C-alpha cells in the first residue's frame, strides 16, 4: 500500500509560507495546523506552515516523505450526538531538521511572507540556558533558537517595523507570551545584539499569551490497522483528537484581520485579558475532574464517562459545577453555563476513556489549586459552605486511606503528604472523635493548603460529618443522602 502523498489530495495547493511552527507533535498538528487548514478553506488566509523539529531526529524527514500531509480524526459529542470524522490536513509545506538544515531555517527569516510563529515545546521548553550562544547551530533552548531567528530577520530587513512577527506560543504555562518575550530580550542582552534589536523586538513584534484546550490522545496505535484499511494509504502521522477546541489569545484585535478565525467558525477568540478564561477552565473543567474523582471511584466507577452518565454521580457533579463553581466566577453567567455544557459533553465522549485513578494522581495539590479557591470564594460571597465541594474534600480524605473496601488503592502524591495520611488513618478507630481527629490534622496541614482550613467557619464540623457518613455507611448511601438533603431544601 502507498504512503500518503499529495496525489491523494484533490486540488492540492502550494501556498505562501506565512507560518513558522516550532514542534511537529500531535497537539500542534491536531490544533494549530487543523485551524490553519480551516482558515485556508473558508477565508482568504492562504498560508502554509514550515514545521521545525526543535530537538531530536527523524520525525520531519518522515513527514516530508508524506508531502507534509497527515490525517486527523476528530471524535466526540457534537450537538448531543457521537461523531467521528476525518480529514487530510494539507497546510504543512515542509519540515526542517535544525541539526541538518540550519541554513534553510535561517533563510526562512528572509521570507517577506512570513508573519506568524506558533510553538509547543512543552512546559519545560520556555527556559533560559545561559550557555547558549548566537553562533551555536542550533542553540539548545527554544527561546535562544527564536532569538537567533529574529535577529537574522532584523538584519535581513534592516529593522523595518512591518517585518516584525506575531508570536503565539501554545505551551501550557501562565503568561506564556510574556515569558517568551522576556527570555528573547534577555538573550538579546546576553549576546549584546544592540539597543536597535531590543527596541525592534519590543515594538515591531507581538507576543501573545494563550490558553489552549483540546484533548489529543495522539497516534491511534490500537486501531491503526483498521484506520489504514479505511483510508487506503499508509499514514505514519495519523492523529486523533476530540471534537471540542478552545483557543483564547490575549492580543490586539487587529491580528484578526490577518488571522481571521471569526470568519471560519472557529472557537478561537482574541481578548484583552486571558485571566478569567484560564480561571474558568481550571475551576470548571479541572475542578470538576478533581472533585468527582474520589467520590466516583469510591462509589465503584472507573471512568469520567461512567461518572457523568451515572444517575447519582452525574447529578452530584453537575450540581457542583452549576450551583457551587459558576456562582464564584467573575464571568457572564450565561457564558459560564454554556462552557459548562460543553465540558459535560466532553466528559461524555464515548471515544475517550479518561480513568478516574489517573485523574487522582497528586489529588491534594490539585484540590488546592483547582477546588479550594472555589470553596473560599463561595464562603466569601455566600457566607455559607459549598456542600458538594466540602463532601468531595471528605471523600478525598477517605480516598487517601488507600483502600476501597478490600481493594488497595495505589496512591500517588508527595511522600510527606502520604505519610501524614497513613499516620492519621492508623489512629482512626471508627469513632466520630477519631474521624474528627484526622479531619482536623489534614485541614491544618499548611504543606498541603498553605493555610489552616480549620479557621473556615463550620468546615471542620461539615467535613467530619461527611467523612463519618462515608466511613460508616459507605459512599453510595452517603452521597445519596447528601443529594436528598438538597432536594428536601
Short mmCIF file of N, CA and C in Angstrom, two decimals, residues 3-9 65-67:
data_model
loop_
_atom_site.label_atom_id
_atom_site.label_comp_id
_atom_site.label_asym_id
_atom_site.label_seq_id
_atom_site.Cartn_x
_atom_site.Cartn_y
_atom_site.Cartn_z
N UNK A 3 2.21 5.13 0.63
CA UNK A 3 2.21 6.09 1.73
C UNK A 3 1.44 7.35 1.29
N UNK A 4 0.78 8.01 2.23
CA UNK A 4 0.05 9.24 1.94
C UNK A 4 0.98 10.25 1.26
N UNK A 5 0.51 10.84 0.16
CA UNK A 5 1.23 11.92 -0.52
C UNK A 5 0.23 12.81 -1.24
N UNK A 6 0.70 13.87 -1.90
CA UNK A 6 -0.23 14.86 -2.46
C UNK A 6 -1.10 14.31 -3.58
N UNK A 7 -0.73 13.14 -4.14
CA UNK A 7 -1.60 12.54 -5.17
C UNK A 7 -2.95 12.13 -4.59
N UNK A 8 -3.01 11.93 -3.27
CA UNK A 8 -4.26 11.52 -2.63
C UNK A 8 -5.17 12.73 -2.31
N UNK A 9 -4.67 13.94 -2.52
CA UNK A 9 -5.43 15.14 -2.13
C UNK A 9 -5.94 15.86 -3.36
N UNK A 65 8.33 12.93 3.63
CA UNK A 65 8.03 11.81 2.72
C UNK A 65 6.54 11.74 2.40
N UNK A 66 5.71 12.29 3.30
CA UNK A 66 4.26 12.34 3.09
C UNK A 66 3.82 13.70 2.55
N UNK A 67 4.78 14.49 2.01
CA UNK A 67 4.50 15.84 1.49
C UNK A 67 3.87 16.74 2.56
#
